Amino acid sequence: MTINNKIETSNDYGILHGGENSKDMSTFSKFLCIYSRNPNTFELYEARDKQNSTFGPNWDEFKMILQKNVLKATEYEYGEVYEYIIPVSAFADTSFSLNGNIAKFIRFPTNNIDFEIKVSEYWKAGESQIRGVITTTENENVFNDWFVFHILDQARLHTSETPMDPTISTNYAELFTRFFEENLKNTVVQDEWDLGGRQHFLERVEYFTKRMAKIECILPAFPCKSSNTQKVYSLFPDMGEELAFKNLISCVEKVSKIYPPGIKIWIVSDGHVFSDCIGVDDDVVDEYTRKLHNLYKTCAVPGIDAIGFCGLKELFFEGDTSLKFNEEWVAEITLPHYTGSKICQGSELCRKILMKGCDTDDGRLREQILIPDHPRLHLYRGFSKFMIEDLRLLSHFKGASNKTYKKTACKVSFEMIKRNDAYSNLVDLVFPHHLRLSIHAHNNRGPKFGIRIISLEQCRPIKSLNSVEEPEYEDLLHIPTPWHNCVVKVDNNDKYYLTRSSVIHEAISKGLYKGEWCIEHSTGGHFVIRKVDNELEKDAAIVKVSDLNISNDDNSISSFEDEQNEKKLQEKGEEEEEGDLVLNSSITA
């Protein structure tokens, strides 16, 4: 097989420009820089370059191009976007020694020597800075114009206009970085924190600490409960989410003691990004989110603004720019749905905007997963293995052959990787300067840094009641979270454990433990169990597994007996069909 050299390596995620590559280009693919500047002097406050562009480091020269091509501050009106096409000839002005070298700013593959760029600027009401975006001029359309306008309005750039304070003597960035690595950071086997990750993290922190501004982080998490009832007890938040909130709030309180402005963590829920992929109805995600917010209110500490929330609906449909959106602009976008979940119009619209605005896959993902040892192949295999297990109990797949089911799960995995990339791109645009935290186990080199959302002091993950040792996980997707597990407390032991609900159900059904699901005062739901000590008590402890389930009114989901039957079918199917999860036929449209 002939392999295109452009897709052989692991760092081949650069976006190709010019020619045929421009026809279906997403708006994100056009972004070269997001910046904010002084309206009068053009002094740069902060810039976030993209696609290896270098407008920030070369601002003194680019500033002169702007001064020759854009309106004066007195001609700007609040809330209006001003667009300027900058031709390559603008870079040939000999007065500032560029000699036509646009390549000093743009460093990506392009088939177009006469490359133009567009500068879009916006003066947001209430701010003393002008926000700007630099994009390519490929695939221009009304949706792209709206999307750029929306990002200019919604991007969290308010801190940039706060001047840096040169009189600050305490190295707050170092203090916070040290706190993070000792209290939150999740360390993996091939960790690269000390190989550049720590410095990257430190520099992100300095954006805030040099201004004595509140440190702001983003954490894509708390999507919804898994649809797999062998993992969770019910559809809605329980003690797992409560422990996670308490851990994050505790960290925020501790940080305020070493850095007076403090820190805030934004939970950027990805529930509606993936809900149809994981077999969860859109309205169930909405209800989970509502209950999650209420749970946080019970955990919150008065006077501590620890956690904020937003999701796709908030990111796309808040602010004046959302009123200018027209659904017809995404009418041609069709998303695949494989799990039979209930689709809500508003959530689907958000997903369409996400994919049209931020999907950067141009067909390479399909090629990459066919290349041996390619990083995206390993990612795809990890997703596939996880989804084959996670979707197993959905009624939508009842009666499907094991082969058909696995192929569908692999298609789901492929779609999830694409959406995950798109959502990551969106978050990068809206939160360009925030610290990016993750509940997945990254190598911590940046830009994302893995955290333990529940500390080991609070709750220890286990795979079996026979061992309280923390298990090793085969890949980076299976890090324990509250939405794929439930919490259990063993009587006469003040510790909590995080495990699958099937582990508890099985132990009780065998008479090894007695227990039940419990909602104590001011605590989320969790199992409370006690080990059976003698044969007489063991015989008395065996209960009907149906007694372990709560009623439909209490948000229970399918019975344990059905789960066990499905588990046996799963094991039988896996014995029948071994081999690589990557099947060419599984990813064809």
XYZ file of C-alpha atoms in Angstrom:
589
model
C 0.000 0.000 0.000
C 1.274 3.459 -0.893
C 1.204 5.859 2.044
C 0.967 9.589 1.542
C 3.960 11.087 3.349
C 1.810 13.960 4.564
C -0.045 11.661 6.939
C 2.694 9.343 8.133
C 3.791 11.181 11.246
C 2.094 11.933 14.527
C 2.338 15.715 14.119
C 0.386 15.842 10.868
C -2.586 17.775 12.149
C -1.745 20.972 10.274
C -4.629 22.399 8.267
C -3.977 22.528 4.524
C -4.858 25.754 2.710
C -5.474 26.713 -0.893
C -6.884 24.861 -3.876
C -9.313 22.024 -3.235
C -8.613 22.167 0.513
C -10.578 25.413 0.824
C -13.963 24.253 -0.467
C -15.343 22.677 2.710
C -13.132 24.468 5.200
C -14.634 25.119 8.635
C -14.483 28.574 10.165
C -11.981 27.415 12.779
C -9.624 26.348 9.979
C -9.458 29.975 8.862
C -8.394 31.405 12.247
C -4.800 32.644 12.402
C -4.845 34.851 15.502
C -7.096 36.249 18.230
C -5.861 39.464 19.814
C -6.836 42.532 21.790
C -5.202 45.938 21.421
C -5.242 49.532 22.546
C -7.777 51.464 20.416
C -5.513 54.486 19.943
C -1.880 53.393 20.144
C -2.430 49.910 18.630
C -0.339 48.514 21.488
C -0.881 44.767 21.758
C -2.472 43.632 25.009
C -2.474 39.913 24.286
C -2.466 37.623 21.243
C -3.099 33.927 20.761
C -1.607 32.776 17.467
C -2.948 29.677 15.724
C -1.657 27.308 13.052
C 1.947 28.325 13.827
C 1.262 31.930 12.834
C 3.478 34.586 14.443
C 1.484 37.805 14.534
C 2.022 38.177 18.288
C 5.843 38.029 18.294
C 5.960 40.296 15.205
C 3.296 42.723 16.357
C 5.450 45.838 16.013
C 5.632 45.258 12.271
C 2.059 44.043 11.845
C 0.852 47.043 13.826
C 2.132 49.327 11.069
C 0.111 47.389 8.506
C -2.988 47.797 10.673
C -2.415 51.511 11.124
C -2.348 51.947 7.352
C -5.460 49.843 6.697
C -8.006 50.206 9.520
C -10.215 52.993 10.787
C -9.321 55.285 13.648
C -10.764 54.521 17.068
C -13.061 57.546 16.834
C -14.755 55.958 13.813
C -15.573 52.696 15.619
C -19.014 52.079 17.113
C -19.671 49.685 19.975
C -21.117 46.341 18.934
C -20.178 46.601 15.247
C -17.683 44.405 13.405
C -15.258 46.082 11.017
C -13.631 43.894 8.371
C -10.485 44.640 6.394
C -8.926 42.610 3.586
C -5.137 42.845 3.770
C -3.573 41.868 0.412
C -0.082 40.452 0.151
C 1.002 43.751 -1.386
C 0.501 45.412 2.005
C 3.491 43.461 3.252
C 5.720 44.944 0.529
C 5.878 48.400 2.091
C 9.625 49.098 2.273
C 9.148 51.522 5.172
C 9.199 48.656 7.641
C 11.537 46.145 5.983
C 9.112 43.299 5.311
C 9.820 43.279 1.579
C 6.621 41.407 0.831
C 7.449 38.606 3.237
C 4.029 37.533 4.496
C 5.694 34.234 5.427
C 7.086 36.002 8.468
C 3.569 35.834 9.909
C 2.029 32.783 8.239
C 3.810 29.434 8.455
C 1.519 26.747 7.127
C 1.237 24.873 3.812
C -0.570 26.889 1.151
C -1.001 26.563 -2.591
C -1.680 30.270 -2.987
C 1.301 32.617 -3.199
C -0.929 35.711 -3.344
C -2.421 34.940 0.045
C -4.814 37.496 1.486
C -5.839 37.779 5.100
C -8.890 39.327 6.706
C -8.793 41.375 9.892
C -12.088 41.602 11.796
C -12.222 44.041 14.718
C -14.867 44.627 17.358
C -15.234 47.101 20.213
C -17.339 45.355 22.846
C -19.543 47.610 24.942
C -18.081 48.255 28.378
C -14.481 47.496 27.403
C -11.547 49.807 26.729
C -9.893 47.453 24.236
C -10.514 46.489 20.634
C -10.852 42.761 20.003
C -9.508 41.363 16.765
C -9.420 38.171 14.732
C -7.141 37.427 11.783
C -8.439 34.828 9.325
C -7.749 33.583 5.819
C -10.106 34.617 3.022
C -10.886 31.085 1.870
C -14.443 29.751 1.665
C -16.056 33.067 2.575
C -19.760 32.839 3.397
C -22.354 34.376 5.682
C -22.040 31.610 8.289
C -18.305 32.228 8.635
C -18.923 35.951 9.033
C -21.450 35.288 11.806
C -19.199 32.754 13.518
C -16.251 35.175 13.598
C -18.571 37.899 14.929
C -19.869 35.520 17.596
C -16.364 34.536 18.720
C -15.321 38.182 18.875
C -18.289 38.865 21.143
C -18.198 35.717 23.288
C -14.470 34.979 23.661
C -13.346 35.413 27.269
C -10.898 38.254 26.629
C -11.967 40.650 29.386
C -8.789 40.094 31.407
C -6.532 41.141 28.524
C -7.291 44.856 28.933
C -6.074 44.769 32.553
C -2.484 46.067 32.447
C 0.316 43.935 33.813
C 1.678 45.109 37.158
C 5.504 45.283 37.121
C 5.604 45.944 40.879
C 4.410 42.440 41.821
C 7.293 40.838 43.695
C 5.796 37.462 44.658
C 6.071 34.706 42.074
C 2.411 33.725 42.302
C 2.582 31.698 39.096
C 5.190 29.424 40.633
C 3.196 29.099 43.868
C 0.054 28.074 42.018
C 1.922 25.718 39.688
C 3.439 23.993 42.693
C 0.012 23.718 44.305
C -1.423 22.215 41.121
C 1.247 19.543 40.773
C 0.910 18.550 44.433
C -2.880 18.591 44.749
C -4.656 18.218 41.404
C -2.402 16.936 38.644
C -2.942 13.395 37.445
C 0.411 11.773 36.664
C 0.711 9.109 33.974
C 3.475 6.623 33.212
C 4.915 8.612 30.304
C 4.365 11.972 31.949
C 6.016 14.966 30.258
C 5.283 17.563 32.924
C 9.007 18.042 33.521
C 9.787 17.947 29.789
C 8.136 21.241 28.911
C 4.663 20.776 30.344
C 5.361 22.595 33.581
C 6.797 25.595 31.755
C 3.794 25.698 29.415
C 1.456 25.585 32.418
C 3.445 28.290 34.210
C 3.246 30.629 31.228
C -0.522 30.186 31.010
C -0.826 31.013 34.712
C 1.293 34.154 34.288
C -1.331 35.630 31.959
C -3.460 36.035 35.101
C -0.921 36.470 37.898
C 1.012 39.263 36.159
C -2.251 41.187 36.160
C -3.266 40.057 39.672
C -6.439 38.721 38.061
C -8.447 35.677 39.092
C -6.940 32.542 37.522
C -9.559 30.949 35.285
C -9.572 27.304 34.192
C -11.822 25.299 31.911
C -12.761 21.683 32.527
C -14.864 19.799 29.951
C -16.664 17.392 32.272
C -19.972 16.401 33.913
C -21.704 15.489 30.613
C -24.397 13.079 31.882
C -24.531 9.614 33.388
C -23.541 6.667 31.231
C -26.402 4.733 29.654
C -24.772 1.521 30.910
C -26.504 0.327 34.089
C -23.617 -1.978 34.930
C -21.642 1.190 35.635
C -24.045 3.654 37.242
C -27.076 3.448 39.514
C -29.349 6.070 37.973
C -29.512 8.768 35.337
C -28.768 11.688 37.617
C -26.016 13.159 39.843
C -25.159 11.363 43.074
C -22.346 11.292 45.612
C -19.750 10.919 42.856
C -20.542 14.372 41.514
C -20.818 15.700 45.064
C -17.333 14.486 45.978
C -15.964 15.990 42.768
C -17.524 19.362 43.574
C -16.210 19.287 47.130
C -12.717 18.469 45.908
C -12.707 21.336 43.406
C -14.197 23.785 45.915
C -11.595 22.782 48.496
C -8.813 23.448 45.999
C -10.270 26.861 45.167
C -10.360 27.744 48.878
C -6.739 26.666 49.357
C -5.537 28.629 46.324
C -7.122 31.828 47.662
C -4.773 31.572 50.649
C -1.647 31.659 48.470
C -2.985 33.894 45.672
C -5.431 36.594 46.870
C -7.448 37.015 43.626
C -8.117 33.277 43.725
C -9.168 30.875 41.004
C -12.376 29.888 39.221
C -13.061 26.627 37.405
C -15.482 26.652 34.489
C -17.258 23.354 33.893
C -17.718 23.324 30.116
C -20.130 20.432 29.763
C -19.803 18.291 26.655
C -23.059 16.428 27.308
C -24.844 17.632 24.182
C -21.722 17.167 22.068
C -21.877 13.388 22.504
C -25.318 12.543 23.937
C -26.651 10.982 20.733
C -23.407 9.001 20.382
C -23.597 7.486 23.862
C -27.297 6.629 23.791
C -28.577 9.335 26.140
C -31.628 11.433 25.242
C -31.010 15.160 24.877
C -33.709 15.994 27.419
C -32.063 13.624 29.917
C -28.845 15.631 29.533
C -30.818 18.798 30.258
C -32.333 17.271 33.395
C -28.953 15.943 34.564
C -27.501 19.429 34.099
C -30.343 21.058 36.033
C -29.914 18.657 38.939
C -26.141 19.114 38.768
C -26.476 22.865 39.202
C -28.792 22.345 42.168
C -26.310 19.907 43.701
C -23.545 22.468 43.363
C -25.641 25.029 45.228
C -25.820 22.660 48.200
C -22.028 22.191 48.121
C -21.027 25.790 47.457
C -19.274 27.804 50.147
C -20.786 31.279 50.700
C -18.517 34.003 49.371
C -16.435 31.613 47.242
C -17.108 31.846 43.500
C -15.508 28.480 42.824
C -17.294 26.975 39.824
C -19.168 28.270 36.794
C -21.091 26.311 34.179
C -21.633 26.475 30.438
C -22.340 24.080 27.590
C -23.071 24.170 23.882
C -26.338 26.058 24.333
C -24.689 28.791 26.402
C -21.671 28.996 24.084
C -23.802 29.471 20.970
C -26.988 31.151 22.136
C -25.962 33.812 24.622
C -25.144 37.399 23.702
C -26.495 39.739 21.046
C -24.749 37.893 18.227
C -26.902 34.812 18.795
C -29.946 36.844 17.720
C -28.381 37.341 14.295
C -28.041 33.606 13.611
C -30.103 31.985 10.858
C -30.757 28.230 11.011
C -30.714 28.045 7.219
C -26.947 28.530 7.340
C -26.493 24.994 8.701
C -29.424 23.341 6.931
C -27.100 21.239 4.767
C -25.307 19.709 7.777
C -26.435 16.150 8.498
C -25.084 14.319 11.531
C -25.104 10.529 11.862
C -27.103 9.051 14.765
C -26.443 5.415 15.664
C -27.929 4.747 19.106
C -31.640 5.526 18.836
C -31.536 8.276 21.445
C -34.137 11.043 21.474
C -32.947 14.117 19.581
C -34.057 17.605 20.626
C -34.092 20.323 17.986
C -32.122 22.880 20.001
C -29.374 20.428 20.900
C -29.112 19.187 17.319
C -28.818 22.760 16.073
C -25.920 23.312 18.473
C -24.168 20.205 17.170
C -24.606 21.387 13.578
C -23.103 24.791 14.387
C -20.253 23.064 16.199
C -19.359 20.827 13.267
C -19.730 23.491 10.571
C -17.759 25.978 12.620
C -15.035 23.819 14.132
C -14.683 20.433 12.396
C -11.136 20.249 11.013
C -11.224 16.696 9.676
C -10.714 16.718 5.916
C -10.635 12.960 5.475
C -7.272 12.383 7.121
C -8.724 10.702 10.200
C -10.024 7.885 8.028
C -6.549 7.517 6.497
C -4.717 7.839 9.806
C -6.507 4.954 11.493
C -5.363 2.649 8.700
C -1.685 3.428 9.368
C 0.004 0.975 11.786
C 1.057 2.575 15.093
C -0.386 5.967 14.176
C -1.412 7.911 17.337
C -4.903 8.414 15.947
C -5.192 4.677 15.359
C -4.451 4.059 19.049
C -6.990 6.720 19.992
C -9.595 5.136 17.718
C -8.970 1.687 19.173
C -9.315 3.060 22.684
C -12.592 4.775 21.844
C -13.884 1.662 20.072
C -13.112 -0.636 22.967
C -14.728 1.772 25.395
C -17.884 2.244 23.312
C -18.305 -1.475 22.595
C -18.538 -1.931 26.341
C -20.497 1.224 27.143
C -23.337 0.840 24.616
C -23.896 -2.870 25.194
C -27.147 -2.588 27.163
C -28.980 -0.116 24.938
C -32.364 -1.412 23.813
C -31.595 -0.026 20.349
C -29.128 -2.887 19.809
C -31.338 -5.682 21.103
C -31.449 -8.418 18.502
C -28.419 -7.097 16.616
C -25.665 -9.581 15.872
C -22.397 -9.141 17.709
C -20.666 -8.295 14.427
C -23.217 -5.631 13.500
C -23.103 -4.179 17.000
C -19.308 -3.895 16.992
C -19.278 -2.230 13.584
C -21.826 0.306 14.785
C -19.851 0.984 17.968
C -16.772 1.623 15.826
C -18.733 4.097 13.699
C -19.811 5.828 16.900
C -16.169 6.012 17.996
C -15.133 7.572 14.694
C -17.851 10.214 15.014
C -16.931 10.895 18.650
C -13.301 11.600 17.756
C -14.411 14.102 15.117
C -16.775 15.827 17.540
C -14.190 15.789 20.305
C -11.727 17.556 18.006
C -14.371 20.101 16.997
C -15.360 20.796 20.603
C -11.736 21.193 21.610
C -11.359 23.740 18.801
C -14.438 25.648 19.961
C -13.194 25.760 23.540
C -9.837 27.009 22.264
C -11.556 29.934 20.527
C -13.901 30.923 23.342
C -11.337 30.479 26.141
C -8.037 31.346 24.417
C -6.114 32.209 27.586
C -7.681 29.881 30.158
C -5.870 26.932 31.712
C -7.156 23.777 30.031
C -7.820 20.970 32.498
C -9.036 17.499 31.581
C -10.494 14.440 33.303
C -8.550 12.274 30.837
C -4.959 11.241 31.480
C -2.871 13.449 29.205
C 0.915 13.399 29.161
C 0.759 16.883 30.732
C 3.001 18.557 28.190
C 0.161 20.908 27.278
C -2.042 22.472 26.218
C -4.271 20.130 28.279
C -3.426 18.943 31.773
C -5.022 15.938 33.428
C -6.479 16.194 36.919
C -7.993 13.859 39.487
C -11.492 15.208 39.787
C -11.993 13.114 42.947
C -9.011 12.941 45.286
C -7.741 9.629 46.646
C -8.234 10.988 50.152
C -11.958 11.308 49.442
C -12.651 8.190 47.449
C -10.484 5.399 46.054
C -11.315 3.751 42.708
C -11.488 -0.052 42.837
C -12.397 -2.816 40.403
C -13.287 -5.384 43.046
C -14.445 -5.472 46.661
C -11.670 -7.987 47.275
C -8.968 -5.369 46.808
C -8.775 -1.705 47.730
C -5.667 -1.190 45.612
C -6.128 1.337 42.834
C -6.356 -0.590 39.553
C -4.214 0.047 36.509
C -6.054 1.129 33.384
C -5.144 -0.054 29.920
C -5.722 3.223 28.125
C -6.281 6.894 28.785
C -10.071 6.788 28.381
C -10.876 4.620 31.376
C -9.863 7.034 34.143
C -12.618 6.719 36.795
C -15.277 9.430 36.759
C -18.596 9.837 38.617
C -20.567 9.491 35.383
C -19.201 6.004 34.641
C -19.236 4.679 38.218
C -21.011 4.925 41.550
C -19.826 5.450 45.120
C -19.927 2.776 47.813
C -19.201 2.947 51.533
C -18.364 -0.226 53.433
C -19.795 -0.323 56.961
C -17.247 0.150 59.776
C -14.968 1.931 57.299
C -14.955 5.688 56.916
C -13.617 5.505 53.354
C -15.603 5.765 50.151
C -14.841 3.743 47.034
C -15.645 4.364 43.386
C -16.615 1.344 41.319
C -19.174 -0.031 38.899
C -22.668 -0.667 40.145
C -22.433 -4.256 38.852
C -19.676 -4.955 41.387
C -22.055 -4.051 44.213
C -25.099 -5.775 42.723
C -23.154 -8.992 42.240
C -21.732 -8.969 45.773
C -25.195 -8.479 47.283
C -26.914 -11.018 45.028
C -24.348 -13.659 46.054
C -24.970 -12.947 49.723
C -21.404 -11.781 50.320
C -22.595 -8.338 51.387
C -25.787 -6.771 52.680
C -26.661 -3.252 51.684
C -28.709 -0.770 49.751
C -28.658 2.520 47.918
C -28.742 5.304 50.454
C -29.356 9.039 50.360
C -28.219 10.478 53.668
C -28.852 13.997 54.850
C -26.927 16.498 52.687
C -25.134 13.746 50.759
C -25.651 12.363 47.300
C -26.865 8.852 46.696
C -24.406 5.997 47.212
C -24.302 2.357 48.233
C -23.824 1.451 51.894
C -22.875 -2.206 52.336
C -21.673 -4.540 55.092
C -19.776 -7.777 54.674
C -21.649 -10.943 55.737
C -19.615 -12.765 58.410
C -21.221 -16.214 58.746
C -23.173 -18.737 56.679
C -26.434 -18.195 58.566
C -26.314 -14.483 57.952
C -25.235 -15.126 54.386
C -28.331 -17.201 53.702
C -30.510 -14.476 55.173
C -28.719 -11.793 53.190
C -29.471 -13.169 49.752
C -32.154 -10.947 48.330
C -34.001 -10.769 45.096
C -31.984 -8.646 42.766
C -35.172 -6.863 41.746
C -35.347 -5.495 45.300
C -32.132 -3.609 44.649
C -33.731 -1.402 42.013
C -35.657 1.727 42.767
C -38.951 2.513 41.078
C -39.245 4.353 37.802
C -40.500 7.348 39.741
C -37.116 7.438 41.468
C -35.232 7.418 38.179
C -34.149 3.782 38.165
C -32.972 2.089 35.013
C -33.127 -1.497 33.782
C -32.983 -4.477 36.108
C -29.848 -6.239 37.232
C -31.046 -9.594 35.911
C -31.316 -8.178 32.402
C -27.850 -6.718 32.795
C -26.376 -10.058 33.743
C -28.014 -11.780 30.776
C -26.651 -9.114 28.479
C -23.218 -9.504 30.064
C -23.241 -13.235 29.299
C -24.189 -12.521 25.695
C -21.403 -9.971 25.509
C -18.816 -12.422 26.799
C -20.042 -15.088 24.391
C -19.883 -12.645 21.492
C -16.373 -11.589 22.364
C -15.288 -15.208 22.366
C -16.814 -15.662 18.922
C -15.210 -12.601 17.385
C -11.658 -11.764 18.395
C -9.255 -9.556 16.513
C -8.612 -5.974 15.628
C -11.400 -3.502 16.293
C -10.459 -1.516 13.235
C -12.560 -2.858 10.370
C -12.548 -0.994 7.094
C -16.255 -1.636 6.758
C -16.952 -0.166 10.203
C -16.019 3.350 9.189
C -17.488 3.566 5.737
C -20.351 5.947 5.326
